Amino acid sequence: MDTILKPLYYAVSWIIVQFHSFYSLIFGKDSGAAWGLSIVSLVVLIRICLIPLFVKQIKSTRNMQALQPKMKAIQERYKSDKQRQSEEMMKLYKETGTNPLSSCLPILAQSPFFISLYQVLSHIAQNKTVGVIDLPLLESAQKAHIFGAPLAAKFMDSAEKIESLGASLVDVRVVTIIMIILMSASQFYTQRQLMTKNVDLTVKTPFMQQQKMLMYVFPIMFAVFGINFPVGVLVYWLTTNVWTMGQQMFVIRRNPTPGSKAFTERQERLRAAGKLVEDPAVVEAKKAVEEARQNRQQPKRQPKSKRQATAGTGAVGGGTQSRTRAGSGGAASGAEASEKQSPEKQSPEKPDSKAKGSSASGTRTTKSGQRKGQQRPKHPTKK
């Protein structure tokens, strides 16, 4: 490993030494600020050189999101034929000019520099010269502390080793824990920002589930591996995460994915500033929809007490109407029956008494709440 990465050891150490020479004029050559800012400047320089790869990563990620429906259709169509499925996927990538590995290019490009910095700091902790860092620079780097923690110290180092670097175990562990938490939190926020603002929410694909899983996996990985990183490497990785977060915020604001929440917000900003020119037909359609929505009257929901009172009134009214109709029908049928009865069958002796009896009977029926109308006359032979 050392033989392969030795040229990078020289490159990384040389860049750090040059920045250290500049910052030494301000903070002093043995100060932690001079060495810490040298590492931060190394990160900034590397990330500036990786901007073209980052732009390519953004385009590749967007293309992958746009291809998710077609990829899902291919998977469903060739579910039982994995070879044909892979061939169709490669054909789709070739036709659209998409490279699935492009999204990993910035991380892959940073990896050699990350490993080289890790090895340089490890050599400093072991009191060994590395690259262009000679003995005077080695002694200066060992004296450098960031908030009381040496650059080459780790969370898992023993108390004896940390004391040999001129620090205490408590200071080193407090500083490393705070930096690991900040590193994991920045990674989580960066991934969450990508998921909530720069993803087309109208398309539900496995890619979204994968990104959601990575949102939780990466911070845990940083927390686990961070306890074995020297303080200088934690400075490097924290700076990288903060740079990525800011760079992504800028890209999402200026060039969001179509269909995403950030895209809608950008369209609203441009529309408010008068910089967005829309089709007049689209504008008229939106106005018509908005006017129809405002003019539409929704039925008001009545309170429960009013609904119950209305239901009770309807039930009583219905019963009264039913009884009235029944009484009217009974009266009509009684009248028809009396008309059909022949005069010969009626008693000639007491016609008035029967009429009075019928009237009284009808009156009693009305008073007692029974059916109204005349009762059917009895046969003369029956008493």
Tab-separated table of C-alpha atoms in Angstrom, residues 285-295:
chain	number	residue	atom	x	y	z
A	285	ALA	CA	-56.518	27.165	-17.569
A	286	LYS	CA	-54.992	27.745	-14.133
A	287	LYS	CA	-57.155	30.825	-13.601
A	288	ALA	CA	-60.305	28.938	-14.594
A	289	VAL	CA	-59.500	26.114	-12.210
A	290	GLU	CA	-58.795	28.561	-9.384
A	291	GLU	CA	-62.044	30.498	-9.979
A	292	ALA	CA	-64.059	27.280	-10.089
A	293	ARG	CA	-62.481	26.153	-6.849
A	294	GLN	CA	-63.272	29.473	-5.123
A	295	ASN	CA	-66.868	29.651	-6.418
